[in-house]
Coordinates of C-alpha atoms in Angstrom, one line a residue:
M1 CA -65.9 -49.9 26.7
S2 CA -67.7 -46.6 26.4
R3 CA -66.1 -43.5 28.1
T4 CA -69.2 -41.8 29.5
T5 CA -68.3 -40.6 33.0
P6 CA -66.7 -37.1 33.2
R7 CA -64.6 -38.1 36.3
P8 CA -63.3 -41.6 36.0
C9 CA -62.0 -43.5 39.0
Y10 CA -58.7 -45.3 39.1
M11 CA -58.6 -47.1 42.3
T12 CA -60.3 -50.4 43.1
S13 CA -61.2 -51.8 46.5
V14 CA -59.6 -55.2 47.0
G15 CA -62.0 -58.1 46.9
N16 CA -65.1 -56.0 46.1
P17 CA -64.4 -53.3 43.5
Q18 CA -67.4 -50.9 43.2
P19 CA -67.8 -47.8 41.0
R20 CA -69.2 -44.7 42.7
P21 CA -73.0 -44.4 42.7
G22 CA -74.3 -43.0 39.5
A23 CA -71.1 -43.4 37.5
R24 CA -70.4 -46.1 34.9
R25 CA -67.1 -47.9 34.8
S26 CA -65.2 -46.2 32.0
L27 CA -61.9 -48.0 32.0
S28 CA -61.3 -51.7 31.9
P29 CA -59.0 -53.4 34.4
Q30 CA -56.8 -54.6 31.5
R31 CA -56.0 -51.0 30.6
G32 CA -53.8 -50.8 33.7
R33 CA -51.9 -47.6 33.8
N34 CA -54.5 -45.7 31.8
A35 CA -56.7 -45.6 34.9
E36 CA -55.0 -43.4 37.4
I37 CA -56.4 -39.9 37.1
A38 CA -59.0 -37.7 35.5
R39 CA -60.3 -34.1 35.6
N40 CA -60.4 -32.6 39.0
G41 CA -63.4 -30.5 38.2
R42 CA -62.8 -27.8 40.9
R43 CA -64.1 -30.1 43.6
G44 CA -60.7 -31.1 44.9
I45 CA -60.1 -31.8 48.5
R46 CA -57.0 -30.3 50.1
V47 CA -54.4 -32.6 51.5
A48 CA -51.6 -31.5 53.8
A49 CA -49.1 -33.3 56.0
G50 CA -50.4 -36.7 55.1
A51 CA -53.9 -35.8 56.4
L52 CA -56.9 -35.9 54.2
L53 CA -59.3 -33.0 54.9
G54 CA -62.8 -33.6 53.9
P55 CA -65.3 -36.3 53.0
G56 CA -65.0 -39.0 50.4
P57 CA -63.1 -42.2 49.7
A58 CA -59.8 -42.6 51.5
A59 CA -56.7 -41.5 49.8
C60 CA -54.0 -44.0 50.5
E61 CA -51.1 -42.8 48.5
G62 CA -49.6 -40.4 51.0
N63 CA -46.0 -41.5 51.0
R64 CA -42.8 -39.6 51.9
V65 CA -39.2 -39.4 51.0
A66 CA -37.0 -42.0 52.7
M67 CA -35.3 -41.3 56.1
A68 CA -38.1 -39.3 57.6
G69 CA -38.3 -38.1 61.1
S70 CA -41.5 -37.0 62.7
A71 CA -44.2 -34.4 62.3
A72 CA -47.7 -33.7 63.4
V73 CA -50.7 -34.7 61.3
A74 CA -52.6 -31.7 60.0
A75 CA -55.7 -30.9 62.0
P76 CA -58.9 -32.1 60.3
G77 CA -62.1 -30.3 59.9
P78 CA -64.8 -30.7 62.6
S79 CA -66.4 -33.7 60.9
A80 CA -63.3 -35.4 59.3
P81 CA -61.1 -37.8 61.3
R82 CA -57.3 -37.5 61.2
R83 CA -55.5 -39.6 58.7
L84 CA -51.8 -40.4 58.7
N85 CA -49.9 -42.0 55.8
V86 CA -46.9 -44.2 56.4
N87 CA -45.0 -45.7 53.5
V88 CA -44.1 -49.4 54.0
G89 CA -41.7 -51.1 51.6
V90 CA -42.1 -54.8 50.9
L91 CA -38.7 -56.2 50.0
G92 CA -37.1 -59.6 49.8
H93 CA -35.7 -62.4 47.6
I94 CA -37.7 -63.5 44.5
D95 CA -40.5 -65.9 45.2
S96 CA -40.6 -65.1 48.9
G97 CA -44.3 -64.2 48.6
K98 CA -44.0 -60.4 48.7
T99 CA -46.9 -59.6 46.3
A100 CA -49.1 -62.2 47.9
L101 CA -48.4 -60.6 51.3
A102 CA -49.2 -57.1 49.9
R103 CA -52.5 -58.4 48.5
A104 CA -53.3 -60.1 51.9
L105 CA -52.7 -56.9 53.8
S106 CA -54.3 -54.4 51.4
T107 CA -57.8 -52.9 51.6
T108 CA -57.2 -50.6 48.5
S109 CA -55.1 -51.2 45.4
S110 CA -53.9 -49.1 42.5
T111 CA -53.7 -50.1 38.9
A112 CA -50.0 -50.6 39.5
A113 CA -50.5 -53.2 42.2
F114 CA -50.2 -57.0 42.4
D115 CA -48.3 -57.5 39.1
R116 CA -51.1 -56.3 36.9
A117 CA -48.8 -55.4 34.1
P118 CA -49.0 -57.9 31.2
Q119 CA -45.2 -58.5 31.3
S120 CA -45.4 -59.4 35.0
R121 CA -48.3 -61.8 34.4
A122 CA -46.5 -63.4 31.5
R123 CA -43.3 -64.0 33.5
G124 CA -45.0 -64.7 36.8
I125 CA -42.7 -62.3 38.7
T126 CA -42.9 -58.6 39.9
L127 CA -41.1 -56.4 37.4
D128 CA -41.9 -52.9 38.7
L129 CA -43.0 -51.1 41.9
G130 CA -46.6 -51.9 43.0
F131 CA -48.7 -49.7 45.3
S132 CA -51.6 -50.6 47.5
C133 CA -53.0 -49.5 50.8
L134 CA -54.0 -50.8 54.2
R135 CA -56.4 -48.6 56.3
T136 CA -56.7 -49.2 60.0
P137 CA -57.6 -47.3 63.1
L138 CA -54.9 -44.8 64.3
P139 CA -53.0 -46.4 67.2
P140 CA -52.8 -44.4 70.5
H141 CA -49.0 -43.8 70.3
L142 CA -49.6 -41.7 67.1
G143 CA -51.9 -39.3 68.8
P144 CA -55.4 -38.9 70.1
G145 CA -58.3 -40.4 68.1
P146 CA -60.5 -40.8 66.3
G147 CA -58.3 -41.2 63.3
E148 CA -57.1 -43.5 60.6
L149 CA -53.6 -44.9 59.8
Q150 CA -52.9 -45.5 56.1
L151 CA -50.1 -47.9 55.4
T152 CA -49.1 -47.5 51.7
L153 CA -47.4 -50.7 50.6
V154 CA -44.6 -50.4 48.1
D155 CA -44.2 -53.9 46.6
C156 CA -40.6 -54.1 45.2
P157 CA -39.3 -56.7 42.7
G158 CA -37.1 -59.4 44.1
H159 CA -35.2 -60.5 41.0
A160 CA -31.5 -59.7 41.1
S161 CA -31.6 -58.0 37.7
L162 CA -34.1 -55.5 39.0
I163 CA -31.9 -54.1 41.8
R164 CA -32.1 -50.6 40.3
T165 CA -35.9 -50.6 40.8
I166 CA -35.5 -52.0 44.3
I167 CA -33.1 -49.1 45.2
G168 CA -35.6 -46.6 43.8
G169 CA -38.4 -48.1 45.9
A170 CA -36.3 -48.1 49.0
Q171 CA -35.8 -44.3 48.8
I172 CA -39.5 -43.5 49.3
I173 CA -40.3 -45.7 52.4
D174 CA -40.6 -45.0 56.1
L175 CA -40.8 -48.6 57.3
M176 CA -39.5 -51.8 55.7
M177 CA -40.9 -55.3 55.7
L178 CA -38.2 -57.8 54.9
V179 CA -40.0 -60.9 53.6
I180 CA -38.2 -64.2 54.2
D181 CA -39.3 -67.6 52.8
V182 CA -39.3 -69.5 56.1
T183 CA -38.3 -72.8 54.4
K184 CA -35.1 -71.1 52.9
G185 CA -34.1 -68.4 55.3
M186 CA -31.8 -65.5 54.1
Q187 CA -31.0 -65.6 50.4
T188 CA -28.8 -63.5 48.2
Q189 CA -31.3 -60.8 47.4
S190 CA -32.7 -60.9 51.0
A191 CA -29.2 -59.8 52.1
E192 CA -29.0 -57.1 49.4
C193 CA -32.5 -55.8 50.5
L194 CA -31.3 -55.7 54.1
V195 CA -28.2 -53.6 53.0
I196 CA -30.5 -51.2 51.1
G197 CA -32.8 -51.0 54.1
Q198 CA -29.8 -50.0 56.3
I199 CA -28.9 -47.2 53.9
A200 CA -32.4 -45.8 53.3
C201 CA -34.7 -46.8 56.1
Q202 CA -34.9 -46.4 59.9
K203 CA -37.2 -49.2 61.0
M204 CA -37.9 -52.8 59.9
V205 CA -40.2 -55.7 60.5
V206 CA -39.1 -59.2 59.4
V207 CA -41.9 -61.4 58.0
L208 CA -41.4 -65.1 57.9
N209 CA -43.7 -66.1 55.1
K210 CA -45.0 -69.5 53.8
I211 CA -45.3 -71.1 57.2
D212 CA -48.1 -73.3 55.7
L213 CA -45.3 -75.3 54.0
L214 CA -44.0 -76.4 57.4
P215 CA -45.4 -79.7 58.8
E216 CA -48.1 -78.7 61.3
G217 CA -46.6 -80.8 64.1
K218 CA -43.2 -79.2 63.7
R219 CA -44.3 -75.7 62.6
Q220 CA -43.8 -73.8 65.8
A221 CA -40.4 -75.3 66.5
A222 CA -39.3 -74.4 62.9
I223 CA -40.6 -70.9 63.2
E224 CA -38.7 -70.4 66.5
K225 CA -35.5 -71.8 65.0
M226 CA -35.7 -69.4 62.0
T227 CA -36.6 -66.5 64.3
K228 CA -33.3 -67.2 66.3
K229 CA -31.4 -67.3 63.0
M230 CA -32.8 -64.0 61.9
Q231 CA -32.1 -62.4 65.3
K232 CA -28.4 -63.6 64.9
T233 CA -28.2 -62.2 61.4
L234 CA -29.5 -58.8 62.5
E235 CA -27.2 -58.6 65.6
N236 CA -24.7 -56.3 63.9
T237 CA -27.1 -54.1 62.0
K238 CA -29.2 -51.1 62.8
F239 CA -32.2 -53.4 63.0
Q240 CA -31.1 -55.4 65.9
G241 CA -34.0 -56.5 68.0
C242 CA -36.6 -55.6 65.4
P243 CA -40.0 -57.4 65.4
I244 CA -40.3 -60.8 63.6
A245 CA -43.7 -62.0 62.5
A246 CA -44.7 -65.4 61.0
V247 CA -47.4 -65.6 58.3
A248 CA -48.8 -67.5 55.4
A249 CA -49.9 -64.8 53.0
K250 CA -51.5 -67.4 50.6
P251 CA -51.8 -70.9 52.1
G252 CA -51.6 -73.4 49.2
G253 CA -49.5 -71.2 47.0
P254 CA -50.3 -69.2 43.8
E255 CA -52.8 -71.8 42.5
A256 CA -54.9 -71.7 45.7
P257 CA -58.4 -70.2 45.5
E258 CA -58.7 -66.5 46.4
T259 CA -61.1 -67.4 49.2
V260 CA -58.3 -69.1 51.2
T261 CA -57.7 -67.4 54.6
P262 CA -54.2 -66.1 55.2
L263 CA -52.5 -67.1 58.5
G264 CA -51.0 -64.6 60.9
V265 CA -51.9 -61.5 58.9
S266 CA -54.0 -59.9 61.6
E267 CA -51.1 -60.3 64.0
L268 CA -48.7 -58.7 61.5
I269 CA -51.0 -55.7 61.1
E270 CA -50.8 -55.1 64.9
V271 CA -47.0 -55.3 64.6
L272 CA -47.0 -52.8 61.7
K273 CA -49.3 -50.5 63.7
S274 CA -46.9 -50.6 66.7
Q275 CA -43.9 -49.7 64.5
A276 CA -45.6 -46.8 62.6
Y277 CA -44.4 -43.3 63.4
L278 CA -45.1 -39.7 62.4
P279 CA -42.9 -39.0 59.3
T280 CA -41.6 -35.6 58.4
R281 CA -43.7 -33.4 56.1
D282 CA -42.2 -30.2 54.9
P283 CA -44.0 -28.2 52.1
T284 CA -41.3 -25.6 51.8
G285 CA -38.6 -25.5 49.2
P286 CA -38.6 -26.4 45.5
F287 CA -41.1 -29.1 44.4
L288 CA -39.5 -32.5 43.4
M289 CA -41.3 -35.7 42.6
A290 CA -40.1 -39.2 41.6
I291 CA -42.1 -40.6 38.7
D292 CA -42.6 -44.4 38.5
H293 CA -45.5 -44.6 35.9
C294 CA -46.6 -42.5 33.0
F295 CA -49.6 -42.8 30.7
S296 CA -52.1 -40.7 28.7
I297 CA -55.8 -40.3 29.0
K298 CA -57.4 -39.3 25.7
G299 CA -58.9 -35.8 25.9
Q300 CA -57.4 -35.0 29.2
G301 CA -53.6 -35.1 29.1
T302 CA -50.7 -37.2 30.3
V303 CA -50.6 -38.6 33.8
M304 CA -47.5 -39.0 35.9
T305 CA -47.8 -41.0 39.1
G306 CA -45.2 -41.0 41.9
T307 CA -44.1 -39.7 45.3
V308 CA -43.4 -36.1 46.2
L309 CA -39.8 -36.0 47.5
S310 CA -39.8 -32.4 48.6
G311 CA -41.8 -29.2 48.5
S312 CA -45.4 -29.0 47.3
V313 CA -47.5 -28.7 44.1
S314 CA -50.9 -27.2 43.4
L315 CA -53.4 -27.0 40.5
G316 CA -52.2 -24.6 37.9
D317 CA -48.5 -24.8 38.8
N318 CA -45.9 -25.2 36.1
V319 CA -43.7 -28.2 36.5
E320 CA -40.5 -29.1 34.6
I321 CA -39.7 -32.5 33.1
P322 CA -35.9 -32.2 33.0
A323 CA -35.4 -35.4 30.9
L324 CA -37.6 -33.9 28.1
K325 CA -36.5 -30.3 28.7
V326 CA -40.1 -29.1 28.7
T327 CA -42.4 -27.4 31.2
K328 CA -46.1 -28.4 31.6
K329 CA -49.1 -27.1 33.5
V330 CA -50.8 -29.2 36.2
K331 CA -54.4 -29.7 35.1
S332 CA -55.6 -32.0 37.9
M333 CA -54.4 -34.4 40.6
Q334 CA -55.7 -37.5 42.3
M335 CA -54.8 -39.6 45.3
F336 CA -56.6 -43.0 45.0
H337 CA -60.2 -42.1 44.0
T338 CA -59.9 -38.6 45.5
P339 CA -59.4 -35.4 43.4
V340 CA -57.0 -33.1 45.3
T341 CA -55.8 -29.5 44.7
Y342 CA -52.6 -29.8 46.6
A343 CA -49.9 -32.3 47.4
M344 CA -46.7 -32.0 49.5
Q345 CA -43.7 -34.0 50.5
G346 CA -44.6 -37.6 51.3
D347 CA -47.8 -37.7 49.2
R348 CA -48.2 -40.3 46.5
V349 CA -50.2 -38.6 43.8
G350 CA -51.2 -38.8 40.1
V351 CA -50.5 -35.5 38.3
C352 CA -52.2 -34.8 35.0
V353 CA -50.5 -32.3 32.8
T354 CA -51.0 -31.0 29.2
Q355 CA -50.4 -33.8 26.7
F356 CA -47.0 -35.3 25.8
D357 CA -45.9 -38.8 24.7
P358 CA -45.8 -41.0 27.9
K359 CA -43.3 -43.4 26.2
L360 CA -40.7 -40.6 26.6
L361 CA -40.9 -40.8 30.4
E362 CA -41.3 -44.2 31.9
R363 CA -39.4 -43.2 35.0
G364 CA -37.8 -40.0 36.1
L365 CA -38.2 -36.7 38.0
I366 CA -40.4 -33.6 37.7
C367 CA -39.7 -30.4 39.6
T368 CA -40.1 -26.7 40.0
P369 CA -38.8 -25.2 36.8
E370 CA -35.0 -24.8 36.8
S371 CA -34.6 -26.2 40.4
L372 CA -32.6 -29.3 39.5
Q373 CA -29.0 -29.6 38.3
T374 CA -27.8 -31.8 35.4
I375 CA -24.3 -32.8 36.2
H376 CA -21.4 -34.5 34.5
A377 CA -19.3 -35.2 37.7
A378 CA -19.7 -34.9 41.4
V379 CA -17.9 -34.9 44.7
I380 CA -19.5 -37.2 47.3
S381 CA -18.9 -38.2 50.9
L382 CA -19.1 -42.0 51.1
K383 CA -18.8 -45.1 53.2
K384 CA -17.9 -48.6 52.0
I385 CA -20.6 -51.3 52.5
Q386 CA -19.1 -53.8 54.8
Y387 CA -20.5 -56.8 53.0
F388 CA -18.9 -55.9 49.7
R389 CA -15.9 -58.2 49.0
G390 CA -12.8 -56.7 47.6
A391 CA -11.2 -53.3 47.4
L392 CA -12.8 -50.1 46.1
Q393 CA -10.1 -48.9 43.7
T394 CA -9.5 -45.5 42.2
K395 CA -10.2 -45.5 38.4
A396 CA -12.6 -48.4 38.7
K397 CA -16.0 -48.2 37.1
F398 CA -19.2 -48.7 39.1
H399 CA -23.0 -48.5 38.4
I400 CA -23.8 -45.3 40.2
T401 CA -27.3 -44.7 41.4
V402 CA -27.8 -41.0 41.9
G403 CA -31.2 -40.3 43.4
H404 CA -33.5 -42.3 41.1
E405 CA -31.2 -42.7 38.1
T406 CA -28.4 -45.3 37.5
V407 CA -25.4 -44.6 35.1
M408 CA -21.9 -45.9 34.8
G409 CA -19.2 -43.8 36.4
R410 CA -15.5 -43.8 37.2
V411 CA -14.3 -43.0 40.8
M412 CA -11.3 -41.4 42.4
F413 CA -11.0 -41.7 46.2
F414 CA -9.4 -39.2 48.5
S415 CA -9.1 -38.5 52.2
P416 CA -8.1 -35.7 54.6
A417 CA -4.5 -35.1 55.1
P418 CA -3.2 -37.6 57.7
A419 CA -3.1 -34.9 60.4
D420 CA -6.9 -34.5 59.9
F421 CA -7.9 -38.2 60.0
S422 CA -9.5 -37.8 63.4
K423 CA -11.4 -34.6 62.7
E424 CA -15.1 -34.5 63.0
P425 CA -16.9 -35.2 59.6
L426 CA -18.6 -32.4 57.8
E427 CA -22.3 -32.9 57.2
N428 CA -23.6 -31.9 53.8
A429 CA -20.7 -29.7 53.0
F430 CA -17.3 -29.8 51.3
D431 CA -14.4 -27.4 51.9
F432 CA -12.6 -26.5 48.7
E433 CA -10.0 -24.5 50.5
K434 CA -8.5 -27.5 52.2
E435 CA -6.0 -29.9 50.7
Y436 CA -6.8 -33.6 50.4
L437 CA -4.8 -36.8 50.0
Y438 CA -5.2 -38.9 46.9
Q439 CA -5.8 -42.6 47.6
E440 CA -5.3 -45.5 45.3
E441 CA -8.3 -47.2 47.0
Y442 CA -10.9 -46.5 49.7
L443 CA -9.2 -46.8 53.1
S444 CA -10.6 -49.6 55.2
K445 CA -9.3 -52.3 57.5
G446 CA -7.1 -54.7 55.5
S447 CA -6.9 -52.5 52.4
K448 CA -3.5 -52.2 50.8
S449 CA -3.4 -48.4 51.2
S450 CA -4.3 -48.5 54.9
E451 CA -1.5 -51.0 55.4
E452 CA 1.0 -48.7 53.7
N453 CA -0.2 -45.8 55.9
K454 CA 0.2 -48.0 58.9
E455 CA 3.8 -48.7 58.0
N456 CA 4.5 -45.0 57.6
D457 CA 2.7 -44.2 60.8
Q458 CA 5.2 -43.8 63.6
T459 CA 2.6 -44.9 66.2
G460 CA 2.0 -48.1 64.3
E461 CA -1.7 -47.8 64.7
G462 CA -2.6 -47.1 61.1
Q463 CA -5.5 -44.8 61.9
L464 CA -8.3 -44.6 59.4
P465 CA -9.9 -41.3 58.5
R466 CA -13.4 -40.6 59.9
Q467 CA -14.6 -39.3 56.5
Q468 CA -13.6 -40.1 52.9
W469 CA -14.7 -38.7 49.6
A470 CA -14.8 -39.6 45.9
L471 CA -14.9 -37.8 42.6
L472 CA -17.5 -39.4 40.4
E473 CA -17.2 -38.9 36.6
F474 CA -20.3 -40.1 34.8
E475 CA -20.4 -41.6 31.4
K476 CA -23.6 -39.6 30.7
P477 CA -25.0 -36.6 32.6
V478 CA -27.6 -37.2 35.3
T479 CA -30.3 -34.9 36.7
C480 CA -30.6 -34.8 40.5
P481 CA -31.1 -32.7 43.6
K482 CA -28.3 -31.6 45.9
F483 CA -27.5 -33.9 48.8
C484 CA -29.3 -36.8 47.3
L485 CA -28.4 -40.4 48.1
V486 CA -25.7 -42.1 46.0
I487 CA -25.1 -45.8 45.8
G488 CA -22.2 -47.5 43.9
S489 CA -22.7 -51.1 42.7
K490 CA -21.1 -53.8 40.6
L491 CA -24.3 -54.9 38.9
D492 CA -22.4 -56.8 36.2
T493 CA -21.4 -59.4 38.9
D494 CA -22.9 -62.8 38.2
I495 CA -26.4 -62.7 39.8
H496 CA -26.0 -66.4 40.8
A497 CA -22.8 -65.6 42.8
N498 CA -23.3 -65.5 46.5
T499 CA -21.9 -62.0 46.9
C500 CA -23.1 -58.5 47.7
R501 CA -23.0 -56.3 44.6
L502 CA -23.6 -53.0 46.5
A503 CA -20.2 -51.4 47.1
F504 CA -20.6 -48.0 48.7
H505 CA -23.2 -45.4 49.6
G506 CA -22.9 -41.7 50.2
V507 CA -24.3 -38.2 49.8
L508 CA -23.8 -35.9 46.8
L509 CA -22.1 -32.8 48.0
Q510 CA -21.1 -30.9 44.9
G511 CA -22.3 -31.4 41.3
M512 CA -20.4 -30.2 38.2
E513 CA -22.8 -28.9 35.6
D514 CA -20.2 -27.6 33.1
K515 CA -19.4 -30.2 30.5
N516 CA -15.8 -28.9 30.5
Y517 CA -15.5 -29.4 34.2
V518 CA -12.0 -30.9 33.9
E519 CA -10.7 -27.4 32.9
T520 CA -13.2 -25.2 34.7
F521 CA -13.9 -27.0 38.0
L522 CA -11.3 -29.7 38.8
P523 CA -8.5 -27.2 39.4
K524 CA -10.4 -26.0 42.5
L525 CA -10.2 -29.5 43.9
K526 CA -6.9 -29.6 45.8
V527 CA -6.0 -33.3 45.8
Y528 CA -2.3 -34.2 46.1
K529 CA -0.4 -37.5 45.9
L530 CA 2.3 -38.6 48.3
K531 CA 5.4 -39.5 46.3
H532 CA 8.6 -41.2 47.5
K533 CA 11.9 -40.6 45.7
E534 CA 15.4 -41.4 46.7
G535 CA 18.6 -39.4 46.0
Q536 CA 22.1 -39.3 47.3
V537 CA 24.2 -37.0 49.6
E538 CA 27.1 -35.7 47.5
R539 CA 29.0 -34.0 50.3
V540 CA 28.6 -32.4 53.7
L541 CA 28.9 -28.6 53.8
D542 CA 28.9 -28.2 57.6
D543 CA 27.3 -29.8 60.6
Y544 CA 23.8 -28.7 59.5
S545 CA 24.0 -28.5 55.7
V546 CA 24.5 -31.1 53.0
I547 CA 24.4 -31.1 49.2
G548 CA 22.2 -33.7 47.5
R549 CA 21.8 -35.0 44.0
S550 CA 19.7 -37.5 41.9
L551 CA 16.3 -36.2 43.1
F552 CA 15.7 -33.7 40.3
K553 CA 16.5 -33.3 36.7
K554 CA 18.7 -30.5 35.4
E555 CA 15.7 -28.6 34.0
T556 CA 13.6 -29.0 37.2
N557 CA 12.6 -25.7 38.9
I558 CA 13.8 -26.7 42.4
Q559 CA 12.2 -23.5 43.9
I560 CA 8.8 -25.2 43.9
F561 CA 10.2 -27.9 46.2
V562 CA 11.7 -25.6 48.7
G563 CA 10.5 -26.3 52.2
L564 CA 9.7 -30.0 51.6
K565 CA 11.1 -32.5 54.1
V566 CA 13.7 -35.1 53.4
K567 CA 15.0 -37.9 55.6
L568 CA 18.7 -39.0 55.6
S569 CA 19.7 -42.6 55.8
T570 CA 21.5 -41.8 59.0
G571 CA 18.2 -40.8 60.6
E572 CA 18.3 -37.0 60.5
D573 CA 15.4 -35.0 59.1
G574 CA 16.1 -32.1 56.8
V575 CA 14.4 -29.5 54.7
I576 CA 15.2 -28.5 51.1
E577 CA 16.6 -25.0 51.1
G578 CA 17.1 -24.5 47.4
G579 CA 19.1 -25.4 44.3
F580 CA 22.9 -25.7 44.2
G581 CA 24.4 -25.1 40.8
Q582 CA 22.8 -25.8 37.5
S583 CA 22.9 -29.6 37.3
G584 CA 19.9 -30.4 39.5
K585 CA 21.8 -30.5 42.8
F586 CA 20.1 -29.1 45.9
K587 CA 20.9 -27.9 49.4
I588 CA 19.5 -29.5 52.5
R589 CA 19.4 -27.8 55.9
I590 CA 19.3 -30.0 59.0
P591 CA 17.6 -28.0 61.8
I592 CA 19.5 -27.5 65.0
P593 CA 18.0 -30.0 67.5
R594 CA 16.2 -28.3 70.4
D595 CA 17.2 -29.3 74.0

């Protein structure tokens, strides 16, 4: 096709794609990614806090970083309605109908929507994140009208081998839709998606899909039965009592004609509207954006599309691509049809920069220059995922997802000293002045280490610490922001095994940028081991002093052990006072008991 328009358009309206008046279509649908952005041409429309200010087609890629709170939508101009973007993740087991549901809900799609990539079409499954948008009137609980709510749908893959992509998608959503095949119920990847949702999201809607496969006479009874099962499944999760909707996104299945009418979708839209909330938007701080697609447009530059995780970006800004160790200038930006001059946290945007090879950056991060750290190891605060079977053992290797990157890493677990087990956890901080206790494994109910602690605990209660940490040592360096999400997984587990592969999750507290961190940084980390060694009492000096042997070698510097406690087989507690002679013997002082 000819390329005659000076400002090509990348978004298509679902069902009835139309170019703007007076402009020829310059890019074919088959060109997929190469249709996201063009020159801005100085007529950009400013977007802030998820609200589009000004006329023109709707921008529906206003997403935000996961775990948002609430914030007001920016005040519009006198003639423009308010517009709020909420990012909705579509997650579930493979073949549960996620992409069909996203298509049925959407009013606007992107070139990355609905499995348009040739590989996805060839295999018949979703292989990457897809983005589309539903526009609907702003519900009253989100503020006074008139206004518009934009639900940006993030269609995540369902295949077990694509769990890294699912985790990445979950980190940019406000609200989660867990799609369940009503004829099969919870499946392995459904459960993993539920676990990821509990880590990365605050609200969820369960969608029972494919109700058209149920016999019409027994349909309502079957839906009610599955609804009760799901309510039981969610009882012990943060999503207890969440809404459950029943739909048939595409009655008749994939081969059914496009004109077929979905069932229950209008009711689902009302549920989504009721669950929508005002997400946090904060333009301050360094700019950080997660990139999920990258392509070039001849004569204009290279386009990176993704979600702004923090800060803001404007035309003319310099942005760093840490993976390539280069800095590029922002030439133009677009949000679904609409040229913009500014984007902030939560916005989904296409950013066009000066030319580079897009094959070098399929996925990654861009940021304010020199604002990210590239680390070789890290200290994290973590919690075990309750559905993971087996112990989390020190020195074990896990697939570590740090922010939006997954690498192999080795772990070492440690906890507070036993006296500090009940202390209040520190949020987003780590105290290097304190001493910590080395653990052979993460302490949890039933773990070997916790049982040993219980035996040594005079109360017999075997108290578990309220906070635990791990030292992660990566096989290759990773680039990430501070306090980012960390997930540890066993992705080499058989995908057909009915088991959760997600092992732990946490927050990165301290990264180690020095390649020689073992010599330069680890000495600051005061982690000690409890060791048990038995010796013998050689003779009694007086009522409160004894001489011991067989604890130390002749050449041992006993002075470094002075003050350590020992326990005699007769029940008395003593303290090492110092050496006795030159053969490794030592003197123990038994304190005078207080009345």
